[in-house]
Tab-separated table of C-alpha atoms in Angstrom:
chain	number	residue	atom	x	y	z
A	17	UNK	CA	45.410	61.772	33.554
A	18	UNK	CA	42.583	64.594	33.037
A	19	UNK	CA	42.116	66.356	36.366
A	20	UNK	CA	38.522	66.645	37.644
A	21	UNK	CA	38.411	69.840	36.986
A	22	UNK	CA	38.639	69.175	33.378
A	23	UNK	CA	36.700	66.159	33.708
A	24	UNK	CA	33.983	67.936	35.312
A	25	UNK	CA	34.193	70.844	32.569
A	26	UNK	CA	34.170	67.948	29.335
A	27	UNK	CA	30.976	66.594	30.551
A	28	UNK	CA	26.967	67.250	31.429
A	29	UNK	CA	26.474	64.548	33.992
A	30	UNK	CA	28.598	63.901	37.395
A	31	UNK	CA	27.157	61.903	39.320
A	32	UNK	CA	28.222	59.310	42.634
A	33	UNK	CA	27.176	55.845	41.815
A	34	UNK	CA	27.946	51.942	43.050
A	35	UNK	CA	28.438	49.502	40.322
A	36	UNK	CA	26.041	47.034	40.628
A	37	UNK	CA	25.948	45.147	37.672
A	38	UNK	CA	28.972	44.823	34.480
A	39	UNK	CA	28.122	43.395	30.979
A	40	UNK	CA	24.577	44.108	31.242
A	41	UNK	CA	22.447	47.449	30.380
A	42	UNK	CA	18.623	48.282	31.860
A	43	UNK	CA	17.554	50.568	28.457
A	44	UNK	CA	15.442	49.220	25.763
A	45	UNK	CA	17.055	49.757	22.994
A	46	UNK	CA	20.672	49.778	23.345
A	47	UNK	CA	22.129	45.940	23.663
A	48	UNK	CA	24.710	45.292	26.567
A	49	UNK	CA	28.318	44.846	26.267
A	50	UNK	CA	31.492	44.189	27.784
A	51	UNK	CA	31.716	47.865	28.407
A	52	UNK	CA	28.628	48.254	29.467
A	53	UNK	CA	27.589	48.577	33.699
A	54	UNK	CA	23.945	49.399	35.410
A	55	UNK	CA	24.671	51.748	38.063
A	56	UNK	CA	22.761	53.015	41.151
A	57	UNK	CA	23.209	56.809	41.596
A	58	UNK	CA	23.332	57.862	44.822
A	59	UNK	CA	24.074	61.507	44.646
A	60	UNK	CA	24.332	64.074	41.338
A	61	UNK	CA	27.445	66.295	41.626
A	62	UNK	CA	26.249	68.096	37.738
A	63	UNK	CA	23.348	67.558	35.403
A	64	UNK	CA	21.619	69.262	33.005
A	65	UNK	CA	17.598	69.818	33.900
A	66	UNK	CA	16.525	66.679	31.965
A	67	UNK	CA	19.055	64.569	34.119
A	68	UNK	CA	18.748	66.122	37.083
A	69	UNK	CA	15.586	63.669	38.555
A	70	UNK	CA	17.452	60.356	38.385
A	71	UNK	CA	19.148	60.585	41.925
A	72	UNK	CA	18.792	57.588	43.251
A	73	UNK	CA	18.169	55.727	40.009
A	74	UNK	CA	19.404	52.717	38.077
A	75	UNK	CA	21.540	53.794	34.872
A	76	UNK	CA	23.324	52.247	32.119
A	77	UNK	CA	26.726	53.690	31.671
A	78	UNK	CA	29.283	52.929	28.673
A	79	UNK	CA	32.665	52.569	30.364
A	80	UNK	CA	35.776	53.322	28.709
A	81	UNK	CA	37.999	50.509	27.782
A	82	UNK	CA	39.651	48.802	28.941
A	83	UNK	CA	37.325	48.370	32.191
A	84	UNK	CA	38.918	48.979	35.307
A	85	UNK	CA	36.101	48.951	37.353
A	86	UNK	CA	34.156	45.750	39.185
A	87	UNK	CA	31.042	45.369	40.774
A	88	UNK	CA	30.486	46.908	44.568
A	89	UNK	CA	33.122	49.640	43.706
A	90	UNK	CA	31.765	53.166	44.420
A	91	UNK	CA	33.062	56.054	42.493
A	92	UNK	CA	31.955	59.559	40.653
A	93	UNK	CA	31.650	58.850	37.026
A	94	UNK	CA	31.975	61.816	34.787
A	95	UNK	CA	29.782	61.560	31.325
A	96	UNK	CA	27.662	62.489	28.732
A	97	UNK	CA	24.328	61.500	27.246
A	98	UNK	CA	24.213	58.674	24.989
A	99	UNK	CA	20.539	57.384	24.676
A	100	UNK	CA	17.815	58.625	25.884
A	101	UNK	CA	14.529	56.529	25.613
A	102	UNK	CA	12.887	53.840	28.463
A	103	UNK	CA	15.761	53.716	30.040
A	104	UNK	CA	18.885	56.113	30.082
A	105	UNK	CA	22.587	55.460	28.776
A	106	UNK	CA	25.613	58.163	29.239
A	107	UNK	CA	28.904	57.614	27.872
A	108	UNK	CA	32.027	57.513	30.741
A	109	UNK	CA	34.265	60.427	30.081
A	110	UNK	CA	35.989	59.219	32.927
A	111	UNK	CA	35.648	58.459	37.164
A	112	UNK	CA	37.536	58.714	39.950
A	113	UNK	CA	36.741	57.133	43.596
A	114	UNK	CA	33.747	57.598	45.509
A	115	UNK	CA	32.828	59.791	48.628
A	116	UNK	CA	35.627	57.896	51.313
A	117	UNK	CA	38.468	59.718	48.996
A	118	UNK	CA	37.202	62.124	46.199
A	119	UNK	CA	37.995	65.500	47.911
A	120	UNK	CA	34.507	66.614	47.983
A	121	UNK	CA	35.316	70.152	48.024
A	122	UNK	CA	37.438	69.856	44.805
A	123	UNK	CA	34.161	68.488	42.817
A	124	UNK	CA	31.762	70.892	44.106
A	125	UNK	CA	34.343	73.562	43.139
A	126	UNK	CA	34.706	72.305	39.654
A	127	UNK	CA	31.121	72.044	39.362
A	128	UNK	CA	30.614	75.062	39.718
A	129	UNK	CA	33.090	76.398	37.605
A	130	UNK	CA	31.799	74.372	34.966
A	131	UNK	CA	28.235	75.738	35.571
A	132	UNK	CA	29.916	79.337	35.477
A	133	UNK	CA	31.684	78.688	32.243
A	134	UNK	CA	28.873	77.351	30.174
A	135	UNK	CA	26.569	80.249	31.476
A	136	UNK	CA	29.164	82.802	30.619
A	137	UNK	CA	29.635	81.274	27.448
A	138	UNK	CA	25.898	81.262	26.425
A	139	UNK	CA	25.569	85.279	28.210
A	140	UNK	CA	28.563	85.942	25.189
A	141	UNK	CA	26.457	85.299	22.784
A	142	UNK	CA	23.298	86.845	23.648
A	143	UNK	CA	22.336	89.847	21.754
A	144	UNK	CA	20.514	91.291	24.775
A	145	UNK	CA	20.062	90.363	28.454
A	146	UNK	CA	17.060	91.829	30.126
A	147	UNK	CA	15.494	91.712	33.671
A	148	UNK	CA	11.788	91.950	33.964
A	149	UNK	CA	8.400	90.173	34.590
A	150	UNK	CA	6.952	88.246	31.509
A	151	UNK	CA	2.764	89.022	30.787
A	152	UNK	CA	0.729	86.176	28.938
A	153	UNK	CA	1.750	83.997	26.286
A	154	UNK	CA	0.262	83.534	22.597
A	155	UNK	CA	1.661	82.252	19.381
A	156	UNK	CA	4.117	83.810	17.709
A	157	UNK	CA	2.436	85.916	14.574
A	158	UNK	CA	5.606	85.632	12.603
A	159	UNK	CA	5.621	81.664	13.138
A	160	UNK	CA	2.255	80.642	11.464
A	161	UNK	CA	2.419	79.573	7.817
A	162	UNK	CA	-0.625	78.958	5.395
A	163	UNK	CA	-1.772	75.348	5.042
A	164	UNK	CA	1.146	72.812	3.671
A	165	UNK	CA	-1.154	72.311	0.855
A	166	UNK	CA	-1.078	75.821	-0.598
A	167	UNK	CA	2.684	76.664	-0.280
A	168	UNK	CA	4.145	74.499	-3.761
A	169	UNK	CA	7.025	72.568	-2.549
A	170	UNK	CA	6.803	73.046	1.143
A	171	UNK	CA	7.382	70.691	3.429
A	172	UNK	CA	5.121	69.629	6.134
A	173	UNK	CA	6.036	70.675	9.729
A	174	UNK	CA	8.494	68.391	11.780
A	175	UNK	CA	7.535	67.198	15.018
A	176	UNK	CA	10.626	68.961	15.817
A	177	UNK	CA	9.524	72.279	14.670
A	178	UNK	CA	10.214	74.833	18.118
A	179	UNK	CA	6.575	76.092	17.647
A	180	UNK	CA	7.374	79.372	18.779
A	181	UNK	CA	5.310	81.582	21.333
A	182	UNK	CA	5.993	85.174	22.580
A	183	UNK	CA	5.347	86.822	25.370
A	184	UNK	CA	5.562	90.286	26.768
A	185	UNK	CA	8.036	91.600	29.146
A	186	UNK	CA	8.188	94.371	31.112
A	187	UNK	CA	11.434	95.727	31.952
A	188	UNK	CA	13.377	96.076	35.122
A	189	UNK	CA	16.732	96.509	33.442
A	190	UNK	CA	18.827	95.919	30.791
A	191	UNK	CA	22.023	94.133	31.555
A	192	UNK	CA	23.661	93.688	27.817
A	193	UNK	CA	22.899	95.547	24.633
A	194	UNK	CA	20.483	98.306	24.153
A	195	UNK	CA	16.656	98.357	24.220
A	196	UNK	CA	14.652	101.943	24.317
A	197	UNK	CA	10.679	101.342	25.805
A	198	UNK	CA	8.928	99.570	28.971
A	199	UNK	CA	8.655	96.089	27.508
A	200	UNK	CA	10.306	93.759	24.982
A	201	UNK	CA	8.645	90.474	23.031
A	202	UNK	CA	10.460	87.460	24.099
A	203	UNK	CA	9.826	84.298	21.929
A	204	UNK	CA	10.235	80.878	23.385
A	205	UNK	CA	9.662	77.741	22.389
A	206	UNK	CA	6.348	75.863	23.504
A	207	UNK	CA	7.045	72.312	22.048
A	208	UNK	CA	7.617	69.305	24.505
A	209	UNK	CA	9.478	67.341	21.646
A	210	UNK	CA	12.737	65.943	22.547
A	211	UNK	CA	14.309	68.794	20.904
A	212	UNK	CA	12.835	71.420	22.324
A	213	UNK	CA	12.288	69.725	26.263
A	214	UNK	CA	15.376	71.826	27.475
A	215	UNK	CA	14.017	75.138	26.018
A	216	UNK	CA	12.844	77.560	28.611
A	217	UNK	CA	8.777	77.433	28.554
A	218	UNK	CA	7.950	81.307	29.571
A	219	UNK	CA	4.902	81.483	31.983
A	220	UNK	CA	2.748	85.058	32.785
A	221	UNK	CA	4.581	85.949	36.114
A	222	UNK	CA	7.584	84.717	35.307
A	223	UNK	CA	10.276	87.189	37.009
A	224	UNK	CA	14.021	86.884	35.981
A	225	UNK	CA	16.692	87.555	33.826
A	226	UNK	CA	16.301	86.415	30.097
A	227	UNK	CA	18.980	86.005	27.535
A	228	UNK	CA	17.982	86.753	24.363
A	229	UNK	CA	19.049	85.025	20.989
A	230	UNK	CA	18.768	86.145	17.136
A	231	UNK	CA	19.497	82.413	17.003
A	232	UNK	CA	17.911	78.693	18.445
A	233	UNK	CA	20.093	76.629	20.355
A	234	UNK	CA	20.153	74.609	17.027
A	235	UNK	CA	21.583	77.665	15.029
A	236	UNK	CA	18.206	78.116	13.017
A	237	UNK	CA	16.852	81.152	12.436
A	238	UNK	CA	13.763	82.285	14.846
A	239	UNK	CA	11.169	85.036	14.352
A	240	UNK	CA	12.597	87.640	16.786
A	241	UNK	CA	14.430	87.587	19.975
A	242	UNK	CA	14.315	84.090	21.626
A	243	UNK	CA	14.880	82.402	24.753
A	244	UNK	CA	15.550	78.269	23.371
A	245	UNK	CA	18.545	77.224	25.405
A	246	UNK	CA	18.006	75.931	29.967
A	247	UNK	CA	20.292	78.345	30.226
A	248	UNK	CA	18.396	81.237	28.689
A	249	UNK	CA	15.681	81.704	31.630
A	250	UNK	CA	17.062	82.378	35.572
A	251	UNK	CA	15.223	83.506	38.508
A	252	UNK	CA	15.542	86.746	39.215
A	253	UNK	CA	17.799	86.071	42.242
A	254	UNK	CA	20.691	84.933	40.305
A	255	UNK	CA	20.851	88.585	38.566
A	256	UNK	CA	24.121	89.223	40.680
A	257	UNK	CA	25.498	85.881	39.180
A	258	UNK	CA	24.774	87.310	35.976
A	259	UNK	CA	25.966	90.455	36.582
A	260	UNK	CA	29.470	89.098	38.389
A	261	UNK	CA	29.589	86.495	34.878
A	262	UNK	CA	29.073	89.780	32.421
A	263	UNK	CA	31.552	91.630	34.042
A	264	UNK	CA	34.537	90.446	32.725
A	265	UNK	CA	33.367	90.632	29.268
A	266	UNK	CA	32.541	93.831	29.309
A	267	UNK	CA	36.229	94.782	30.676
C-alpha cells in the first residue's frame, strides 16, 4: 500500500471529506456510476489555486475499484482533476481515514514536501530567477501578428492562445542565472481561458520573486522570458524558501 507520503506527492488535490452520497455525481456533464460518490469537503490538506476555494463544497469523486468506501464514512481522499465544468470531478488516487486517526502531522508534513518538490522542480528549470517590483503592463510587441486574412495559410487565433503581456521589472536581485542592468521584461500571460487560468497575471506593484521560462507551461515557444506556470510568481516573503529550495542545486 502507497504511503501518504507518496500519495500526497502523486496527486494535486488532498482534501478531508464525508461521503454523502455513492452511485451518483453533482457535475453536468459527466454521468454517475458505480464508482462514482458526491462528497462534502470539509477541510483541504493540498490544492492547486483553481481548487483551492471549494472547502466546504459538494464534489464528485471517481473512486477506485473495487469501492471500499460507504456513505457517512469520513476520510482524506488523495486525487487529481478529472472534469472541470458546472460542477467538479477528481479522480481517487487513493484515501485513508479521516481526522479521528490520520496522523495529522504526517499529512501536513507530506504536504509540504510535496509543495517543496514541485516548486524545486519548476525553480530547475528556470533560466533565471529574479527578485524585484514589476512597473505597468502592455502587450507584448513580439506577440501581435498582422490580420489572419493577410498571412496565406495562417490559422486564426485559438481561444487558447496565452495572449502574452510584458511588464517591466526592476531588480532587487538575481537568484539563478545571470542578468547585467536595473530591470528585466517579464512576459506573462493575460488570458482567462481555461488554459491559461493558472498562469501568473503580473500586476504594476507586484513585489516578489519571478521564475523565468524560455518555455510555456505547455512547452510552446513564447516571445521572451515568461512567467506561465502558479508556480512562477511568489510574494516576496517566500524569497528564503526559494533561496533554501535553490540551494541544493546549486551544490
Amino acid at each position: 500500500m502507497a504511503s501518504v507520503k507518496d500519495l500526497t506527492q502523486q496527486s494535486g488535490f488532498v482534501f478531508e471529506a464525508r461521503l454523502e452520497q455513492l452511485g451518483a455525481s453533482n457535475a453536468t456533464g459527466y454521468p454517475s456510476a458505480a464508482e462514482t460518490a458526491i462528497v462534502h469537503i470539509s477541510r483541504i490538506i493540498k490544492s492547486t489555486s483553481t481548487l483551492s476555494g471549494y472547502n466546504d463544497q459538494r464534489i464528485t469523486v471517481h473512486l477506485q475499484s473495487p469501492v471500499t468506501l460507504k456513505v457517512g464514512d469520513q476520510a482524506v481522499f488523495f486525487t487529481h482533476g478529472v472534469h472541470y465544468g458546472e460542477g467538479l470531478v477528481v479522480g481517487e488516487v487513493g484515501h485513508s481515514p479521516g481526522a479521528a486517526a490520520t496522523n495529522q502531522a504526517e499529512l501536513s508534513s507530506a504536504a509540504q514536501a510535496s509543495d517543496d518538490f514541485e516548486f524545486q522542480q519548476r525553480l530547475a528549470q528556470a533560466e533565471l530567477v529574479i527578485t524585484g517590483r514589476a512597473g505597468d503592463s502592455k502587450p507584448h510587441p513580439n506577440s501581435q501578428m498582422a490580420p489572419v486574412d493577410l498571412i496565406p495559410g495562417k490559422r486564426p487565433v485559438s481561444e487558447h492562445d496565452p495572449d502574452w503581456w510584458t511588464t517591466t521589472v526592476t531588480l532587487e536581485s538575481v537568484e539563478k542565472g545571470t542578468h547585467s542592468g536595473p530591470t528585466h521584461e517579464v512576459a506573462f500571460s493575460n488570458s482567462i481561458d481555461i488554459a491559461w487560468y493558472c498562469a501568473p497575471k503580473i500586476k504594476a506593484g507586484d513585489h516578489g520573486v519571478f521564475l523565468l521560462h524560455n518555455r510555456s507551461v505547455h512547452g510552446k515557444a513564447v516571445p521572451s522570458l515568461a512567467v506561465s506556470h502558479e508556480l512562477d510568481f511568489h510574494p516576496i516573503g517566500e524569497l528564503n524558501r526559494v533561496r533554501a529550495l535553490l540551494k541544493p542545486a546549486a551544490e
